[in-house]
Coordinates of C-alpha atoms in Angstrom, one line a residue:
G23 CA 18.2 0.2 -3.1
L24 CA 16.9 -1.2 -6.3
L25 CA 18.3 -4.4 -5.3
S26 CA 16.6 -4.4 -1.9
K27 CA 13.3 -3.1 -3.2
P28 CA 12.1 -2.3 -7.1
M29 CA 9.6 0.1 -5.2
L30 CA 12.6 2.7 -5.8
V31 CA 11.9 2.6 -9.6
S32 CA 10.4 6.1 -9.3
L33 CA 13.2 7.6 -7.2
P34 CA 14.8 9.4 -9.9
L35 CA 11.7 11.2 -11.3
A36 CA 11.3 12.5 -7.7
L37 CA 14.6 13.7 -7.5
L38 CA 13.7 16.1 -10.0
L39 CA 11.2 17.3 -7.6
L40 CA 14.0 18.2 -5.3
D41 CA 16.0 20.0 -8.2
A42 CA 12.5 22.5 -8.0
W43 CA 12.6 22.8 -4.5
P44 CA 14.7 23.1 -2.0
L45 CA 17.3 23.0 -4.6
Q46 CA 15.8 25.7 -6.7
R47 CA 17.8 24.3 -9.9
L48 CA 14.8 24.0 -11.9
R49 CA 14.5 27.8 -13.0
V50 CA 11.9 27.3 -16.0
W51 CA 9.5 24.5 -16.4
T52 CA 10.2 24.2 -20.3
P53 CA 12.0 21.2 -22.2
R54 CA 15.0 23.0 -22.2
G55 CA 14.9 23.9 -18.8
L56 CA 14.4 20.2 -17.8
W57 CA 17.0 18.6 -20.1
P58 CA 20.1 19.4 -18.4
L59 CA 18.4 17.9 -14.7
V60 CA 17.2 14.9 -16.6
R61 CA 20.1 14.3 -18.6
E62 CA 22.1 13.7 -15.3
K63 CA 19.8 11.2 -14.0
L64 CA 19.7 9.1 -17.3
P65 CA 22.2 6.6 -15.4
L66 CA 19.7 6.0 -13.0
L67 CA 16.3 6.2 -14.9
A68 CA 18.0 3.2 -17.0
L69 CA 18.8 1.3 -13.9
A70 CA 15.0 1.8 -13.1
A71 CA 13.8 0.7 -16.2
A72 CA 15.8 -2.3 -15.9
F73 CA 14.9 -3.3 -12.5
A74 CA 11.0 -2.4 -13.7
A75 CA 11.4 -5.1 -16.7
I76 CA 13.1 -7.6 -14.2
T77 CA 10.2 -7.5 -11.7
L78 CA 7.6 -7.5 -14.4
A79 CA 9.1 -10.5 -16.2
A80 CA 9.9 -12.9 -12.6
Q81 CA 6.2 -11.8 -11.4
S82 CA 4.8 -12.7 -14.9
A83 CA 6.7 -16.3 -14.8
G84 CA 5.2 -16.7 -11.2
A85 CA 1.5 -16.1 -12.7
A86 CA 1.3 -13.1 -10.3
V87 CA 0.4 -10.5 -12.6
V88 CA -3.2 -10.0 -13.4
D89 CA -4.7 -10.1 -16.7
W90 CA -6.9 -7.3 -17.8
Q91 CA -9.7 -9.5 -18.8
S92 CA -10.0 -10.7 -14.8
L93 CA -9.7 -7.3 -13.7
P94 CA -10.8 -4.4 -15.8
L95 CA -9.0 -0.9 -16.3
A96 CA -12.2 0.8 -14.8
Q97 CA -11.9 -1.1 -11.5
R98 CA -8.2 -0.9 -11.3
L99 CA -8.6 2.9 -11.5
A100 CA -11.3 3.1 -8.8
N101 CA -8.9 0.5 -6.4
A102 CA -5.9 2.9 -6.9
V103 CA -8.4 6.4 -6.0
V104 CA -9.4 4.4 -3.1
A105 CA -6.0 3.3 -2.1
Y106 CA -4.5 6.6 -1.9
G107 CA -7.0 7.7 0.2
R108 CA -6.2 4.9 2.7
Y109 CA -2.4 5.2 2.5
L110 CA -3.7 8.9 3.5
L111 CA -5.7 7.6 6.5
H112 CA -2.9 5.3 7.5
F113 CA -0.6 7.8 7.4
V114 CA -2.5 10.4 9.6
W115 CA -3.4 7.5 12.3
P116 CA -2.3 4.0 12.1
A117 CA -4.9 2.1 12.9
R118 CA -6.6 -0.8 11.8
L119 CA -3.6 -2.1 9.7
A120 CA -3.6 -5.7 8.1
V121 CA -0.5 -7.5 6.7
L122 CA -2.6 -8.4 3.7
Y123 CA -5.7 -6.0 2.2
P124 CA -7.7 -8.0 -0.4
L125 CA -8.5 -7.0 -3.6
I126 CA -12.5 -7.5 -3.6
A127 CA -13.7 -9.0 -6.6
A128 CA -17.1 -6.8 -6.5
G129 CA -14.8 -3.8 -7.0
V130 CA -14.7 -0.8 -4.2
Q131 CA -17.8 1.1 -2.7
W132 CA -19.3 3.6 -4.4
A133 CA -18.8 5.9 -0.8
Q134 CA -15.1 5.0 -0.7
L135 CA -14.5 6.2 -4.0
A136 CA -16.5 9.3 -3.6
A137 CA -14.9 10.0 -0.5
S138 CA -11.0 9.4 -2.0
L139 CA -11.7 11.5 -5.1
T140 CA -13.1 14.3 -2.4
V141 CA -10.0 14.6 -0.9
L142 CA -7.3 14.0 -3.0
A143 CA -9.1 16.7 -5.4
G144 CA -9.3 19.2 -2.6
I145 CA -5.5 18.6 -1.5
T146 CA -4.5 18.9 -5.0
A147 CA -6.5 22.2 -5.2
V148 CA -4.8 23.9 -1.9
V149 CA -1.3 22.7 -2.8
L150 CA -1.2 23.9 -6.7
R151 CA -2.9 27.3 -5.3
L152 CA 0.1 27.5 -2.4
R153 CA 2.4 26.6 -5.1
R154 CA 4.7 29.9 -4.8
R155 CA 3.9 31.0 -1.2
A156 CA 4.5 27.2 0.1
P157 CA 6.5 25.1 -2.8
Y158 CA 7.1 22.5 -0.2
A159 CA 3.2 21.5 0.0
L160 CA 3.2 20.8 -4.0
V161 CA 6.4 19.1 -3.7
G162 CA 5.3 16.7 -0.8
W163 CA 2.1 16.0 -2.5
L164 CA 3.7 15.0 -5.9
W165 CA 6.6 13.1 -4.1
F166 CA 3.6 11.1 -2.2
T167 CA 1.5 10.4 -5.3
G168 CA 4.0 10.0 -7.5
T169 CA 6.3 7.5 -6.0
L170 CA 2.7 5.4 -5.2
V171 CA 2.5 4.9 -9.4
P172 CA 4.6 2.1 -9.8
V173 CA 2.5 0.1 -7.2
I174 CA -0.9 1.8 -7.3
G175 CA -2.6 -1.1 -9.2
I176 CA -2.3 -0.1 -12.6
V177 CA -0.4 -3.1 -13.3
Q178 CA -2.0 -5.7 -10.8
I179 CA 0.5 -7.9 -9.1
G180 CA -1.0 -10.1 -6.7
G181 CA -4.4 -10.0 -5.2
H182 CA -3.6 -7.0 -2.8
A183 CA -5.7 -3.9 -2.6
L184 CA -2.7 -1.8 -1.4
A185 CA 0.2 -2.6 1.3
D186 CA 1.2 -0.5 3.9
R187 CA 5.0 -1.6 2.8
F188 CA 4.5 0.5 -0.4
S189 CA 3.9 3.5 1.5
Y190 CA 7.5 3.9 3.6
V191 CA 9.2 6.2 0.4
P192 CA 5.7 8.1 -0.5
S193 CA 5.2 9.2 3.1
A194 CA 8.4 11.5 3.1
G195 CA 6.8 13.6 0.7
L196 CA 3.9 14.1 3.3
G197 CA 6.3 14.3 6.1
V198 CA 7.8 17.1 4.1
A199 CA 4.9 19.0 3.5
I200 CA 3.7 18.7 7.4
A201 CA 7.2 19.6 8.6
W202 CA 7.9 22.7 6.4
G203 CA 4.7 23.7 6.8
G204 CA 4.3 23.9 10.6
C205 CA 7.4 25.6 10.7
A206 CA 6.2 28.1 8.1
L207 CA 2.9 28.7 10.4
L208 CA 5.0 29.2 13.7
Q209 CA 7.4 31.6 11.9
R210 CA 4.5 33.6 11.3
F211 CA 2.6 33.2 14.2
P212 CA 5.2 32.8 16.7
R213 CA 3.0 33.2 19.9
F214 CA 1.8 30.2 19.2
R215 CA 5.1 28.4 19.4
P216 CA 4.4 26.6 22.8
V217 CA 1.3 25.1 21.6
G218 CA 3.1 24.0 18.7
A219 CA 5.6 22.4 20.8
A220 CA 3.0 20.9 22.8
A221 CA 0.7 19.6 19.7
A222 CA 3.9 17.8 18.1
L223 CA 4.9 15.9 21.9
L224 CA 1.1 15.2 21.7
A225 CA 1.4 13.6 18.4
V226 CA 4.2 11.9 19.1
L227 CA 3.1 10.4 22.1
A228 CA -0.2 9.2 20.4
L229 CA 1.4 8.0 17.1
T230 CA 3.7 5.7 19.7
T231 CA 0.6 4.5 21.5
A232 CA -0.9 2.9 18.1
T233 CA 2.7 1.8 16.9
R234 CA 2.8 -0.2 20.2
A235 CA -0.4 -1.4 19.6
Q236 CA 0.1 -2.5 16.0
T237 CA 3.6 -4.2 17.1
R238 CA 1.6 -6.4 19.1
R239 CA -0.2 -7.8 16.6
W240 CA 2.8 -9.2 15.1
H241 CA 3.5 -11.5 18.5
S242 CA 2.9 -14.4 16.2
S243 CA 1.5 -15.4 13.2
E244 CA -2.1 -16.6 14.9
S245 CA -2.2 -13.2 16.3
L246 CA -1.4 -11.2 13.2
Y247 CA -4.2 -13.4 10.8
R248 CA -6.7 -13.0 13.3
H249 CA -6.4 -9.3 13.4
A250 CA -6.0 -8.9 9.7
L251 CA -9.6 -11.0 9.5
A252 CA -10.9 -8.7 12.1
V253 CA -10.2 -5.5 9.9
T254 CA -10.6 -7.0 6.4
R255 CA -13.3 -9.0 5.1
D256 CA -13.2 -11.6 2.2
N257 CA -9.8 -12.1 3.1
Y258 CA -9.4 -15.4 1.3
V259 CA -5.7 -15.6 1.7
I260 CA -5.5 -15.0 5.3
H261 CA -8.3 -17.3 6.1
T262 CA -5.9 -20.0 4.7
N263 CA -2.8 -19.0 6.3
L264 CA -4.9 -19.3 9.7
G265 CA -6.1 -22.4 8.9
I266 CA -2.6 -23.9 8.0
E267 CA -1.1 -22.2 11.2
L268 CA -4.2 -23.9 13.2
A269 CA -3.6 -27.0 11.9
Q270 CA 0.1 -27.3 12.6
R271 CA -1.0 -26.7 16.1
G272 CA -3.6 -29.6 16.4
A273 CA -6.8 -27.4 16.1
L274 CA -8.1 -29.3 13.4
P275 CA -11.7 -28.5 13.5
E276 CA -11.2 -24.8 13.4
A277 CA -8.5 -24.8 11.0
L278 CA -11.3 -26.8 8.6
E279 CA -13.4 -23.9 9.2
H280 CA -11.2 -21.3 8.0
L281 CA -10.1 -23.2 5.0
D282 CA -14.0 -23.7 4.4
Q283 CA -14.5 -19.8 4.8
A284 CA -11.4 -19.3 2.2
I285 CA -13.1 -22.0 -0.6
S286 CA -16.6 -20.2 0.0
I287 CA -14.9 -16.8 -0.9
K288 CA -12.6 -18.2 -3.6
P289 CA -13.9 -21.4 -5.0
D290 CA -11.0 -22.0 -7.1
F291 CA -8.1 -21.1 -4.7
A292 CA -5.8 -24.2 -5.2
M293 CA -3.8 -23.4 -2.2
A294 CA -7.0 -23.5 0.4
R295 CA -8.4 -26.7 -1.3
N296 CA -4.9 -28.6 -0.7
N297 CA -4.5 -27.8 2.8
R298 CA -8.3 -28.6 3.3
G299 CA -7.1 -31.9 2.0
N300 CA -4.3 -31.8 4.6
V301 CA -6.7 -31.0 7.3
L302 CA -9.4 -33.8 6.1
L303 CA -6.7 -36.4 5.9
A304 CA -5.6 -35.5 9.7
L305 CA -9.2 -35.9 10.6
G306 CA -9.5 -39.5 9.2
R307 CA -11.5 -38.3 6.0
A308 CA -9.2 -40.0 3.5
D309 CA -12.3 -40.3 0.7
E310 CA -12.9 -36.6 1.1
A311 CA -9.4 -35.7 1.3
V312 CA -8.2 -37.0 -2.4
A313 CA -11.4 -35.6 -3.7
E314 CA -10.0 -32.3 -2.5
Y315 CA -6.3 -33.0 -3.8
R316 CA -7.9 -33.6 -7.2
R317 CA -9.4 -30.6 -7.3
A318 CA -6.3 -28.7 -6.3
V319 CA -4.6 -30.4 -9.1
L320 CA -7.0 -29.4 -11.5
L321 CA -6.7 -25.6 -10.6
D322 CA -2.9 -25.5 -10.5

């Protein structure tokens, strides 16, 4: 798994949650009770640590790791809280998904931060209160929040605020909590089983419809990029990508418009500058193209 996706570096710690429930191997929450379970996972932890170090070194070599001066800790933490909220929202209803969610230089909106904090605190309080009666709720919630930690942006790699591809493993925890919780409710109130079955069927149909709508966005690069621009803001990377795509199809004036928008959002984005030079050259504006190429070389 690690050879495929470094996302799994958190899995050895998540396995400790399964030791608590449903395996019930953890009798007492003390260092003495935890150590035998941790000890058997040391080989997995060693692999995870090695892959984390390799990934960080590779991303640093590619200049993808954002330094602390460019993105202070407070802004990273605020974005992490909002990202948790958005991951939850996308799990419940997969709409307005984008191939890239840009990290906004101005930071997150206070309303989003307050809403996400309220939701996260509320769910945490509920699952802690139910930890004895419904241990699956706490385990599922800790699985979700814990396995997201390596990619939540404390160590920021790249210019994305979140990425749906990071949520596959964490979402399993939410699925466990919902599935076991639903079964427990129907066991307690058996007369509502037909209602539960109907609700489950409706949920599957609704999510199937939403999924089909999302997959249509991947029909072509152009449709994917246009949708991303429709559901995000200040997305200079996608403006650049769409500009490149349009230029390859010969739609040079519109390509230039998108590259101009990318540069207006992020003037020091060398890729946009370079491709703007390509489009200007194709339009016969060689002097302007050379000027853009010079700017691109100075930036990168």
